[in-house]
Coordinates of C-alpha atoms in Angstrom, one line a residue:
Chain A
M1 CA 34.6 51.0 -34.5
P2 CA 34.2 52.5 -31.1
I3 CA 37.7 52.6 -29.8
D4 CA 37.9 54.6 -26.6
M5 CA 41.3 56.2 -26.9
S6 CA 41.0 58.1 -23.6
D7 CA 40.8 54.9 -21.7
K8 CA 44.3 53.8 -20.7
T9 CA 43.2 50.2 -20.0
I10 CA 44.0 48.0 -22.9
L11 CA 42.8 44.7 -21.6
K12 CA 40.4 44.1 -18.8
I13 CA 39.2 40.7 -17.6
E14 CA 36.6 40.6 -14.9
D15 CA 35.8 37.6 -12.7
L16 CA 36.2 35.1 -15.5
H17 CA 35.0 31.6 -15.0
L18 CA 35.7 29.1 -17.7
N19 CA 35.6 25.3 -17.9
F20 CA 36.2 22.6 -20.5
P21 CA 33.4 20.1 -20.6
I22 CA 34.7 16.5 -20.7
Y23 CA 33.0 13.2 -20.5
Q24 CA 33.2 13.0 -16.7
G25 CA 31.9 16.5 -16.1
A26 CA 34.2 19.5 -16.6
V27 CA 37.7 20.7 -16.0
H28 CA 37.3 24.0 -14.2
A29 CA 40.3 25.7 -15.7
I30 CA 39.7 29.4 -14.8
N31 CA 38.0 30.1 -11.5
G32 CA 37.4 33.8 -11.1
V33 CA 40.3 35.6 -12.8
S34 CA 40.3 39.4 -12.9
L35 CA 43.2 41.3 -14.4
Y36 CA 43.9 44.4 -16.4
V37 CA 46.8 45.7 -18.6
D38 CA 47.3 49.4 -18.9
E39 CA 48.8 51.2 -21.9
G40 CA 52.6 50.7 -22.3
E41 CA 52.8 48.4 -19.3
I42 CA 54.6 45.1 -19.1
V43 CA 52.5 42.7 -17.1
G44 CA 53.6 39.2 -16.2
I45 CA 51.5 36.1 -15.4
V46 CA 53.5 33.5 -13.5
G47 CA 52.4 30.1 -12.3
E48 CA 53.1 26.4 -12.5
S49 CA 52.0 24.3 -15.4
G50 CA 48.2 23.8 -15.2
S51 CA 47.6 27.0 -13.5
A52 CA 45.7 28.3 -16.5
K53 CA 48.1 31.1 -17.5
S54 CA 47.9 30.3 -21.2
V55 CA 44.2 29.6 -21.2
T56 CA 43.6 33.0 -19.7
A57 CA 45.5 34.6 -22.5
M58 CA 43.9 32.5 -25.2
A59 CA 40.4 33.3 -23.8
A60 CA 41.3 37.0 -23.9
L61 CA 42.2 36.7 -27.6
R62 CA 39.3 34.3 -28.3
L63 CA 41.7 31.7 -29.6
L64 CA 40.2 28.7 -27.8
P65 CA 38.4 26.4 -30.3
K66 CA 34.7 27.1 -30.4
G67 CA 32.5 24.7 -28.5
S68 CA 35.4 23.3 -26.5
F69 CA 34.8 25.5 -23.6
R70 CA 32.0 26.9 -21.5
L71 CA 32.2 30.4 -20.2
T72 CA 30.1 30.5 -17.1
N73 CA 30.7 34.0 -15.9
G74 CA 32.8 37.1 -16.6
N75 CA 33.6 39.9 -18.9
I76 CA 36.6 40.6 -21.2
T77 CA 37.1 44.1 -22.6
M78 CA 39.8 44.9 -25.0
L79 CA 40.3 48.4 -26.4
G80 CA 36.7 49.2 -25.7
H81 CA 35.4 46.1 -27.3
D82 CA 33.4 43.4 -25.5
I83 CA 35.4 40.4 -26.7
L84 CA 32.7 37.9 -25.8
K85 CA 30.1 39.7 -27.9
I86 CA 31.7 41.0 -31.1
S87 CA 31.6 39.1 -34.4
E88 CA 34.4 36.9 -35.7
A89 CA 35.2 39.4 -38.4
E90 CA 35.6 42.2 -35.9
M91 CA 37.7 39.9 -33.7
N92 CA 39.9 39.1 -36.7
S93 CA 40.6 42.8 -37.4
L94 CA 41.4 43.3 -33.7
R95 CA 43.9 40.4 -33.7
G96 CA 47.0 41.2 -35.7
N97 CA 46.2 44.9 -36.0
Q98 CA 45.7 45.9 -32.4
V99 CA 46.8 42.8 -30.5
A100 CA 49.6 40.4 -31.5
M101 CA 50.6 37.1 -30.0
I102 CA 54.0 35.4 -29.7
F103 CA 54.0 31.7 -29.0
Q104 CA 56.5 29.5 -27.2
E105 CA 57.9 27.5 -30.0
P106 CA 59.2 29.5 -32.9
Q107 CA 59.6 26.4 -35.0
T108 CA 55.9 25.6 -35.1
A109 CA 54.7 29.2 -35.5
L110 CA 56.4 29.6 -38.9
N111 CA 55.4 27.7 -42.0
P112 CA 58.3 25.4 -42.9
T113 CA 57.5 25.4 -46.7
K114 CA 57.6 29.1 -47.3
T115 CA 60.5 31.5 -47.0
I116 CA 60.6 34.0 -44.2
G117 CA 60.0 36.8 -46.7
K118 CA 56.9 35.3 -48.2
Q119 CA 55.4 34.8 -44.7
M120 CA 56.2 38.2 -43.5
F121 CA 54.9 40.0 -46.7
K122 CA 51.7 38.0 -46.5
V123 CA 51.0 39.0 -42.9
I124 CA 51.9 42.6 -43.5
Q125 CA 49.9 42.9 -46.7
L126 CA 46.9 41.3 -45.1
H127 CA 46.8 43.6 -42.1
T128 CA 48.0 46.9 -43.5
G129 CA 46.9 46.6 -47.1
K130 CA 50.4 47.7 -48.3
K131 CA 51.7 46.9 -51.7
R132 CA 54.4 44.2 -52.0
K133 CA 57.3 46.7 -52.3
E134 CA 56.2 48.7 -49.2
A135 CA 55.6 45.5 -47.3
R136 CA 59.1 44.4 -48.1
N137 CA 60.5 47.7 -46.9
L138 CA 58.6 47.4 -43.7
A139 CA 59.8 43.8 -43.2
L140 CA 63.4 44.9 -43.7
C141 CA 62.8 47.6 -41.2
L142 CA 61.3 45.3 -38.6
L143 CA 64.2 42.8 -39.0
Q144 CA 66.8 45.5 -38.6
D145 CA 65.0 46.7 -35.4
M146 CA 65.4 43.2 -34.1
R147 CA 69.2 43.5 -34.8
I148 CA 69.2 41.0 -37.7
N149 CA 72.2 42.1 -39.7
D150 CA 71.7 40.6 -43.2
A151 CA 68.0 41.1 -43.3
E152 CA 67.9 41.0 -47.2
E153 CA 69.3 37.5 -47.1
I154 CA 67.2 36.3 -44.2
L155 CA 64.0 37.1 -46.2
Q156 CA 65.0 34.4 -48.7
R157 CA 65.8 31.8 -46.2
Y158 CA 63.5 29.0 -44.9
P159 CA 62.7 28.7 -41.2
F160 CA 64.8 25.5 -40.8
E161 CA 67.9 27.3 -41.9
L162 CA 67.8 29.7 -39.0
S163 CA 68.6 29.3 -35.3
G164 CA 65.9 29.3 -32.6
G165 CA 66.9 32.7 -31.4
M166 CA 66.7 34.1 -34.9
R167 CA 63.3 32.6 -35.6
Q168 CA 61.9 34.1 -32.4
R169 CA 63.4 37.5 -33.2
I170 CA 61.6 37.3 -36.6
L171 CA 58.3 36.5 -34.9
I172 CA 58.7 39.3 -32.5
G173 CA 59.5 41.7 -35.3
L174 CA 56.5 40.4 -37.2
A175 CA 54.3 40.9 -34.1
F176 CA 55.2 44.5 -34.1
A177 CA 54.4 44.9 -37.8
C178 CA 51.1 46.7 -37.3
S179 CA 52.3 48.5 -34.2
P180 CA 49.9 46.7 -31.9
R181 CA 48.8 48.2 -28.6
L182 CA 49.0 44.9 -26.8
L183 CA 51.4 42.0 -27.3
V184 CA 50.6 38.7 -25.7
A185 CA 53.8 36.7 -25.3
D186 CA 53.3 33.1 -24.1
E187 CA 56.6 31.8 -22.8
P188 CA 58.4 33.3 -25.7
T189 CA 61.9 32.3 -24.5
T190 CA 61.4 28.9 -23.0
A191 CA 62.8 27.1 -26.0
L192 CA 65.9 29.4 -26.1
D193 CA 69.3 29.4 -24.4
V194 CA 69.9 31.9 -21.6
T195 CA 72.3 34.1 -23.7
V196 CA 69.8 34.2 -26.6
Q197 CA 66.9 34.7 -24.1
R198 CA 68.4 37.8 -22.7
Q199 CA 68.9 39.3 -26.2
V200 CA 65.4 38.5 -27.3
L201 CA 63.9 40.0 -24.1
Q202 CA 66.1 43.1 -24.4
L203 CA 64.9 43.6 -28.0
M204 CA 61.3 43.0 -27.1
R205 CA 61.4 45.4 -24.2
A206 CA 63.2 48.1 -26.1
K207 CA 60.7 47.9 -29.0
A208 CA 57.7 47.9 -26.7
R209 CA 58.9 50.9 -24.7
K210 CA 59.6 52.7 -27.9
T211 CA 56.1 52.1 -29.4
S212 CA 54.5 52.2 -25.9
T213 CA 53.0 48.7 -26.6
A214 CA 51.7 46.9 -23.6
I215 CA 52.9 43.3 -23.1
L216 CA 51.2 40.5 -21.3
F217 CA 54.0 38.2 -20.5
I218 CA 53.3 34.6 -19.5
S219 CA 56.1 32.6 -17.9
H220 CA 56.9 30.1 -15.3
D221 CA 60.3 31.5 -14.6
L222 CA 60.2 33.8 -11.5
A223 CA 63.7 35.2 -12.0
L224 CA 62.9 36.1 -15.6
V225 CA 59.7 37.8 -14.7
S226 CA 61.4 39.7 -11.9
Q227 CA 63.7 41.3 -14.5
F228 CA 61.2 41.9 -17.2
C229 CA 57.8 42.9 -15.8
D230 CA 56.5 46.0 -14.1
R231 CA 53.6 44.2 -12.5
I232 CA 52.8 40.5 -12.0
Y233 CA 49.9 38.2 -11.3
V234 CA 50.7 34.9 -9.6
M235 CA 48.3 32.2 -10.6
Y236 CA 47.5 28.9 -8.9
A237 CA 45.0 26.3 -10.0
G238 CA 43.0 28.7 -12.2
S239 CA 42.8 31.7 -9.9
I240 CA 45.0 34.7 -9.1
V241 CA 46.5 34.3 -5.7
E242 CA 48.6 37.4 -5.7
E243 CA 49.1 40.6 -7.7
G244 CA 51.2 43.7 -7.4
P245 CA 54.4 45.4 -8.5
T246 CA 57.0 42.8 -9.4
K247 CA 59.7 43.8 -7.0
L248 CA 57.3 43.9 -4.1
V249 CA 55.6 40.6 -4.8
L250 CA 58.8 38.7 -5.3
S251 CA 60.8 40.2 -2.4
A252 CA 58.0 40.3 0.1
P253 CA 55.3 37.8 -1.0
A254 CA 52.1 38.0 0.9
H255 CA 50.5 34.7 -0.2
P256 CA 51.8 31.4 1.3
Y257 CA 52.0 30.0 -2.2
T258 CA 54.2 32.7 -3.6
Q259 CA 56.3 32.5 -0.4
A260 CA 56.8 28.8 -0.9
L261 CA 57.5 29.3 -4.6
V262 CA 60.3 31.8 -3.9
R263 CA 61.7 29.6 -1.2
A264 CA 61.8 26.6 -3.5
L265 CA 64.2 28.3 -5.9
P266 CA 67.7 26.8 -5.7
E267 CA 69.2 30.2 -5.5
S268 CA 67.3 31.1 -2.3
S269 CA 69.0 28.4 -0.3
T270 CA 72.6 27.9 0.6
K271 CA 74.5 25.1 -0.8
G272 CA 74.3 21.7 0.9
Q273 CA 71.1 22.8 2.6
R274 CA 67.8 21.1 1.7
L275 CA 65.6 23.0 -0.6
E276 CA 62.2 23.8 0.7
S277 CA 59.7 22.1 -1.5
I278 CA 55.9 22.5 -1.5
P279 CA 54.4 19.2 -0.3
G280 CA 51.6 17.5 -2.3
T281 CA 50.4 18.4 -5.8
V282 CA 48.0 20.8 -7.5
P283 CA 44.4 20.0 -6.8
K284 CA 42.4 18.2 -9.4
L285 CA 40.5 20.7 -11.5
T286 CA 37.7 18.4 -12.4
I287 CA 36.2 19.1 -9.0
K288 CA 34.8 22.6 -8.6
Q289 CA 36.8 24.4 -5.9
E290 CA 34.7 25.5 -2.9
A291 CA 37.6 26.2 -0.7
C292 CA 41.0 27.9 -1.0
S293 CA 42.8 25.8 -3.6
F294 CA 46.1 26.0 -1.8
R295 CA 44.6 24.8 1.5
E296 CA 45.9 21.3 1.4
R297 CA 49.5 22.3 0.7
C298 CA 49.6 25.3 2.9
D299 CA 51.4 25.5 6.3
H300 CA 49.0 28.2 7.6
A301 CA 45.7 26.5 6.7
H302 CA 43.0 27.0 9.3
D303 CA 39.3 26.6 9.5
L304 CA 38.5 29.8 7.6
C305 CA 40.2 28.3 4.5
V306 CA 37.2 26.1 3.6
K307 CA 35.8 29.2 1.9
I308 CA 37.3 30.8 -1.2
P309 CA 39.3 33.9 -0.2
S310 CA 39.1 37.0 -2.3
L311 CA 41.9 39.3 -3.3
V312 CA 42.6 41.9 -0.5
M313 CA 45.2 44.5 -0.1
S314 CA 48.2 43.2 1.8
G315 CA 48.7 46.6 3.3
V316 CA 51.7 47.6 1.1
K317 CA 50.9 49.8 -1.8
T318 CA 49.0 48.0 -4.5
Q319 CA 50.0 44.5 -3.6
K320 CA 47.0 42.2 -3.2
A321 CA 46.7 38.5 -2.2
A322 CA 43.9 36.1 -1.9
C323 CA 44.4 34.6 1.5
W324 CA 42.4 34.5 4.7
L325 CA 45.5 35.2 6.7
L326 CA 45.4 38.8 5.5
E327 CA 41.8 39.2 6.4
K328 CA 42.6 38.0 9.9
V329 CA 45.3 40.6 10.2
R330 CA 42.9 43.3 9.3
Chain B
M1 CA 92.5 13.2 -4.6
N2 CA 89.9 10.6 -5.1
E3 CA 90.0 7.6 -7.5
P4 CA 88.9 8.6 -10.9
V5 CA 85.9 6.5 -12.1
I6 CA 85.9 7.8 -15.7
E7 CA 88.7 9.5 -17.5
L8 CA 88.3 11.1 -20.9
C9 CA 91.5 11.6 -22.8
E10 CA 91.5 13.9 -25.9
V11 CA 88.1 12.7 -26.9
E12 CA 86.9 13.8 -30.3
L13 CA 83.7 12.9 -32.0
K14 CA 82.4 13.9 -35.4
F15 CA 79.3 12.9 -37.2
P16 CA 79.1 12.6 -41.0
V17 CA 76.6 15.0 -42.5
G18 CA 75.1 14.2 -45.9
A19 CA 76.7 11.9 -48.5
D20 CA 77.8 12.3 -52.1
W21 CA 76.8 9.8 -54.8
R22 CA 79.4 7.3 -53.7
G23 CA 78.2 7.4 -50.1
R24 CA 81.2 9.4 -48.8
P25 CA 80.3 12.0 -46.2
K26 CA 80.2 15.5 -47.6
A27 CA 81.0 17.2 -44.3
Y28 CA 81.3 16.5 -40.6
A29 CA 79.6 17.9 -37.6
H30 CA 82.3 18.3 -35.0
A31 CA 80.4 17.5 -31.8
L32 CA 83.3 17.1 -29.4
N33 CA 86.7 18.6 -30.0
G34 CA 89.4 17.3 -27.7
L35 CA 87.8 16.7 -24.3
N36 CA 89.9 15.9 -21.2
L37 CA 87.9 15.2 -18.2
R38 CA 88.5 13.2 -15.0
I39 CA 85.5 12.3 -13.0
E40 CA 86.3 11.3 -9.4
N41 CA 84.5 8.8 -7.2
G42 CA 81.6 10.2 -5.2
E43 CA 81.6 13.7 -6.7
T44 CA 78.8 15.6 -8.5
I45 CA 80.1 17.2 -11.6
G46 CA 78.0 19.7 -13.4
V47 CA 78.1 20.3 -17.1
V48 CA 76.7 23.6 -18.4
G49 CA 76.6 25.3 -21.8
E50 CA 74.3 26.4 -24.6
S51 CA 72.3 24.0 -26.6
G52 CA 74.5 22.5 -29.3
C53 CA 77.7 22.7 -27.3
G54 CA 77.9 18.9 -26.9
K55 CA 76.6 18.4 -23.4
S56 CA 74.3 15.5 -24.3
T57 CA 76.9 14.0 -26.7
L58 CA 79.3 14.0 -23.7
A59 CA 76.6 12.0 -21.8
M60 CA 76.4 9.5 -24.7
I61 CA 80.2 9.1 -24.7
L62 CA 80.3 8.6 -21.0
L63 CA 77.7 5.9 -21.2
G64 CA 79.4 4.2 -24.1
L65 CA 76.4 4.7 -26.4
V66 CA 78.7 6.1 -29.0
Q67 CA 82.4 5.5 -29.5
P68 CA 84.7 8.5 -29.9
T69 CA 86.3 9.1 -33.3
N70 CA 89.6 9.9 -31.6
G71 CA 90.8 9.6 -28.0
K72 CA 90.2 7.3 -25.2
V73 CA 87.6 6.7 -22.5
M74 CA 88.7 4.8 -19.5
R75 CA 86.1 3.5 -17.1
Q76 CA 87.0 2.1 -13.7
V77 CA 83.7 0.3 -13.3
E78 CA 83.2 -3.4 -13.6
S79 CA 80.2 -3.6 -15.9
A80 CA 78.0 -1.4 -18.0
S81 CA 75.2 -1.7 -15.5
A82 CA 77.2 0.4 -13.1
M83 CA 76.2 3.4 -15.1
Q84 CA 72.7 4.7 -15.6
I85 CA 71.0 7.7 -17.0
V86 CA 67.9 9.8 -16.1
F87 CA 66.5 11.7 -19.1
Q88 CA 65.0 15.2 -19.3
D89 CA 61.4 14.3 -20.2
P90 CA 59.8 11.6 -18.1
Q91 CA 56.8 11.7 -20.4
S92 CA 58.7 10.2 -23.3
S93 CA 61.4 8.2 -21.4
L94 CA 58.9 5.8 -19.8
N95 CA 57.2 3.1 -21.8
T96 CA 53.5 4.0 -21.7
R97 CA 52.4 0.4 -22.0
M98 CA 54.4 -1.0 -19.1
P99 CA 53.2 -1.0 -15.5
I100 CA 55.5 0.9 -13.1
W101 CA 57.1 -2.2 -11.6
R102 CA 58.1 -3.5 -15.0
I103 CA 59.6 -0.1 -15.9
I104 CA 61.5 0.2 -12.7
T105 CA 63.0 -3.3 -13.1
E106 CA 63.7 -3.1 -16.8
P107 CA 67.5 -2.7 -16.4
I108 CA 67.8 -5.9 -14.3
F109 CA 65.2 -7.7 -16.3
A110 CA 67.3 -7.2 -19.4
R111 CA 70.5 -8.4 -17.9
T112 CA 69.8 -11.0 -15.3
K113 CA 67.3 -13.8 -15.0
R114 CA 65.0 -13.3 -12.1
S115 CA 61.5 -14.4 -11.2
K116 CA 58.6 -12.1 -11.4
H117 CA 58.2 -12.2 -7.7
Q118 CA 61.9 -11.1 -7.2
L119 CA 61.4 -8.3 -9.7
R120 CA 58.3 -7.1 -7.9
T121 CA 60.0 -7.1 -4.5
K122 CA 62.9 -5.2 -5.9
A123 CA 60.5 -2.7 -7.6
A124 CA 58.7 -2.2 -4.3
E125 CA 62.0 -1.6 -2.5
L126 CA 63.1 1.0 -5.1
A127 CA 59.7 2.7 -5.2
K128 CA 59.9 3.2 -1.4
K129 CA 63.4 4.6 -1.8
V130 CA 62.3 7.3 -4.2
G131 CA 59.2 8.2 -2.2
L132 CA 56.5 6.3 -4.2
R133 CA 53.8 4.3 -2.4
P134 CA 54.0 0.5 -3.1
E135 CA 50.4 0.4 -4.3
V136 CA 51.3 2.4 -7.4
L137 CA 53.4 -0.4 -8.8
D138 CA 50.6 -1.7 -11.0
R139 CA 49.7 1.6 -12.5
F140 CA 50.8 3.0 -15.8
P141 CA 52.9 6.1 -16.4
H142 CA 50.0 8.3 -17.7
E143 CA 48.4 8.1 -14.2
F144 CA 51.3 10.1 -12.7
S145 CA 52.3 13.7 -12.5
G146 CA 55.5 15.0 -14.0
G147 CA 57.4 14.9 -10.7
Q148 CA 56.2 11.4 -9.9
R149 CA 57.2 10.2 -13.3
Q150 CA 60.7 11.6 -12.8
R151 CA 60.8 9.6 -9.5
I152 CA 60.0 6.5 -11.5
A153 CA 62.8 7.3 -13.9
I154 CA 65.2 7.7 -11.0
A155 CA 64.0 4.4 -9.4
R156 CA 64.7 2.7 -12.8
A157 CA 68.2 4.2 -12.9
L158 CA 68.8 2.9 -9.4
S159 CA 67.7 -0.7 -10.1
S160 CA 70.9 -2.0 -11.5
D161 CA 72.9 -0.7 -8.5
P162 CA 74.8 1.9 -10.4
K163 CA 77.9 3.7 -9.2
I164 CA 77.5 6.6 -11.7
I165 CA 74.3 8.2 -12.8
V166 CA 74.2 10.7 -15.7
L167 CA 71.4 13.2 -15.1
D168 CA 70.6 14.8 -18.4
E169 CA 68.5 17.9 -17.5
P170 CA 66.5 15.9 -14.9
T171 CA 64.4 18.9 -13.7
S172 CA 64.0 21.0 -16.8
A173 CA 60.5 19.7 -17.5
L174 CA 59.3 20.2 -14.0
D175 CA 57.8 23.1 -12.0
I176 CA 59.8 24.9 -9.4
S177 CA 58.1 23.3 -6.4
V178 CA 58.5 19.8 -7.8
Q179 CA 62.0 20.6 -8.9
A180 CA 62.9 21.2 -5.3
Q181 CA 61.5 17.8 -4.3
I182 CA 63.5 16.0 -7.0
L183 CA 66.7 17.8 -6.2
N184 CA 66.3 16.9 -2.5
L185 CA 65.7 13.3 -3.5
L186 CA 68.8 13.1 -5.6
D187 CA 70.8 14.6 -2.7
D188 CA 69.5 12.0 -0.3
L189 CA 70.2 9.1 -2.7
K190 CA 73.7 10.3 -3.2
Q191 CA 74.3 10.4 0.6
Q192 CA 72.8 7.0 1.1
Q193 CA 74.5 5.2 -1.7
G194 CA 77.7 7.1 -2.4
L195 CA 76.8 7.8 -6.0
T196 CA 78.7 9.8 -8.5
Y197 CA 76.5 12.2 -10.5
I198 CA 77.2 13.8 -13.8
F199 CA 74.7 16.6 -13.8
I200 CA 73.9 18.2 -17.2
S201 CA 71.8 21.3 -17.0
H202 CA 71.4 24.7 -18.5
D203 CA 70.1 26.0 -15.2
I204 CA 73.0 27.6 -13.4
S205 CA 71.2 27.9 -10.0
V206 CA 70.5 24.2 -10.0
I207 CA 74.1 23.4 -10.8
R208 CA 75.3 25.8 -8.1
H209 CA 73.1 24.0 -5.6
M210 CA 74.0 20.5 -6.5
C211 CA 77.5 20.3 -7.8
D212 CA 81.0 20.1 -6.4
R213 CA 82.8 20.8 -9.6
V214 CA 81.5 22.4 -12.8
V215 CA 82.5 22.1 -16.4
V216 CA 81.6 24.9 -18.9
M217 CA 81.4 23.7 -22.5
Y218 CA 81.5 25.7 -25.7
L219 CA 81.4 24.2 -29.1
G220 CA 82.5 20.8 -28.0
Q221 CA 85.3 22.0 -25.9
I222 CA 85.7 22.5 -22.2
V223 CA 86.5 26.2 -21.8
E224 CA 86.5 26.3 -18.0
I225 CA 86.6 23.8 -15.2
G226 CA 86.9 24.0 -11.5
R227 CA 85.2 24.0 -8.1
C228 CA 81.6 25.1 -8.4
E229 CA 81.9 28.2 -6.2
A230 CA 85.2 29.3 -7.8
V231 CA 83.9 29.1 -11.4
L232 CA 80.4 30.5 -10.7
D233 CA 81.4 33.3 -8.4
N234 CA 84.6 34.3 -10.2
P235 CA 84.3 33.3 -13.8
R236 CA 87.5 33.7 -15.7
H237 CA 86.8 32.7 -19.3
P238 CA 84.8 35.4 -21.2
Y239 CA 82.2 32.8 -22.3
T240 CA 81.6 31.8 -18.7
K241 CA 81.1 35.4 -17.8
L242 CA 78.7 35.9 -20.7
L243 CA 76.7 32.8 -19.7
L244 CA 76.5 33.9 -16.0
E245 CA 75.5 37.4 -16.8
S246 CA 72.7 36.2 -19.1
V247 CA 71.1 34.1 -16.3
P248 CA 68.1 36.0 -14.9
K249 CA 68.5 36.5 -11.2
M250 CA 65.8 37.4 -8.7
Q251 CA 67.8 39.9 -6.7
Q252 CA 69.0 42.3 -9.3
A253 CA 66.5 43.8 -11.7
G254 CA 66.8 45.9 -14.8
D255 CA 70.1 44.8 -16.4
L256 CA 68.0 44.1 -19.5
D257 CA 69.0 47.5 -20.8
A258 CA 72.6 46.5 -21.0
S259 CA 74.3 46.3 -24.4
L260 CA 73.5 43.5 -26.8
E261 CA 76.0 40.8 -27.6
N262 CA 76.3 38.6 -30.6
T263 CA 74.6 35.4 -29.6
E264 CA 74.9 33.2 -32.6
L265 CA 76.8 30.0 -31.9
P266 CA 79.3 29.4 -34.7
S267 CA 78.6 26.4 -36.9
N268 CA 80.3 23.1 -35.9
R269 CA 80.7 22.0 -39.6
N270 CA 83.9 24.0 -40.1
L271 CA 85.6 24.7 -36.8
P272 CA 87.0 28.2 -36.3
L273 CA 90.7 28.5 -36.5
G274 CA 92.2 29.6 -33.2
C275 CA 90.1 30.3 -30.2
F276 CA 86.5 29.0 -30.7
F277 CA 85.0 31.9 -28.9
Q278 CA 86.9 34.8 -30.5
E279 CA 84.0 35.9 -32.8
R280 CA 81.8 36.7 -29.8
C281 CA 84.6 37.7 -27.4
S282 CA 85.1 41.3 -26.4
L283 CA 88.7 40.7 -25.4
A284 CA 89.8 39.1 -28.7
D285 CA 93.1 40.1 -30.2
E286 CA 96.0 38.6 -32.2
A287 CA 96.9 36.0 -29.6
C288 CA 93.4 34.5 -30.0
S289 CA 94.1 33.4 -33.6
Q290 CA 96.2 30.6 -32.0
L291 CA 94.5 27.4 -30.9
Q292 CA 93.9 27.8 -27.2
T293 CA 95.0 25.2 -24.7
M294 CA 93.7 24.4 -21.3
Q295 CA 95.8 25.9 -18.6
D296 CA 95.0 26.2 -15.0
G297 CA 91.4 25.3 -15.7
V298 CA 90.7 27.9 -18.3
R299 CA 91.0 27.8 -22.0
C300 CA 92.0 31.4 -22.6
N301 CA 95.3 33.1 -23.1
K302 CA 94.2 36.1 -21.1
F303 CA 93.7 34.3 -17.9
S304 CA 96.3 31.4 -17.7
K305 CA 99.7 32.2 -16.4

């Protein structure tokens, strides 16, 4: 297999356009998304529900059901493979070995009728070809890395006997079983409490840094992303509106949407004051966007906004935003 | 001090778990363990804690949906319709087969006899109050976005002219921009109608924004209670501290590298002896093997005088 090890880019998506055909036409879910993840980097995708955060990740791993979607444009390259061209067998060997995914709900990701041990051994044996005993040792090792104290005993338990935080830790441990080079985490802590959330994230980050695994972290929680990620992409209605280093994007957002989002957080207003909300709702995705998708909710909308803006440098370092305001400044 | 509208006195609640061959319960899940709480007229009281700490059970007790095993609940409201609840998920708390006007007026429809015309007028009035256009009244819940559905749920709660509304995670299922709209709406309604809110949430920043007083719960007990700013800015109980430190904040980055704590909540089947938090507490010593009492708003021997 042609794996280009010299290339530091693990995942690269270029101008992806994807829609889901429905009876009335199509839902234009992804409208021109370009992103990349470098080796060992933690990259966040933030956005509200319906902004196609998860669909982008699913498309990158080719997890969307066949025939349910139409890819009208774009390229996805992962570890030197063209994801859209390679066969299902090649894709399968990529998933699990090189790329792992963690889902939101740890309850549904584990089989309720099998013990944790059985599930872990099966995955490890399938992907590494290890014998059962070696697989067991590796499983124990992974669980201990995730700070699970009585790992031996946990292997014999069923998922329902464990708490949500414990289950998620097991899944993260399992995701690292084949030392993947990219980990896609789709809202991994949304179902967990804040205390557990912090622990899970700490473990995930420590493990990723140790093995120099890149993480593509999908979340709707700005505060969480601000602590966890090196670089973020802000998505709105199926396109990326802003990208850049986390600190920069969240402290000095360039796009009106990101600005409004940060202002709408309860912690950015003083008590008793009204929160600044974004008027209106997300545009219907059944209609193909020919204008800036945020135009109708934007305070700064002007006549240029009837055309789709492209990502341009905001002037500060590597921060980019898709807004006509920035073009005007230049 | 204001009039109390609800007072809880040493409320305990346990649920039987499993049964032996004669139908006797094998064990009990201790949901609430001695709760004393005084809710005053016109205040917004926040309830925070991890899942499984009894926040929602507290809501059920307050509404009278379950009766406490021990202890007393005293309500200073005339009828049950003076209390209402708004649930977390507007998707599942609205009947999908009812048009909006029926959903909104369901609480009065169930209790009083009114004509369809009266109900519709009432529904239109309430819809206007929560910022819904009157022409939506004949639509069904699936035609609305999450934020609008939560507005409908709030309109429904308002229909029986309640004094007290229990808000059980009202914005957890919503996006940030919509959350701001709903919080503003709740604030406006409170000002207009002098409502008392019991605001249950796991989101500290929302609690900080909305509440006058805050209650921190751990394993069915109140571990700390006090003015919102006092508790959230200067937490005294070790659990409150842990909880507040864990909340991700925008301004400060990188404390993810800090040391790891034990985050397993002890089981509520067999209650720990002594302080409930001692297993996870960094300050635990011999004095903590005694049952802790509430003093000066904190349930911890290290901080009460």
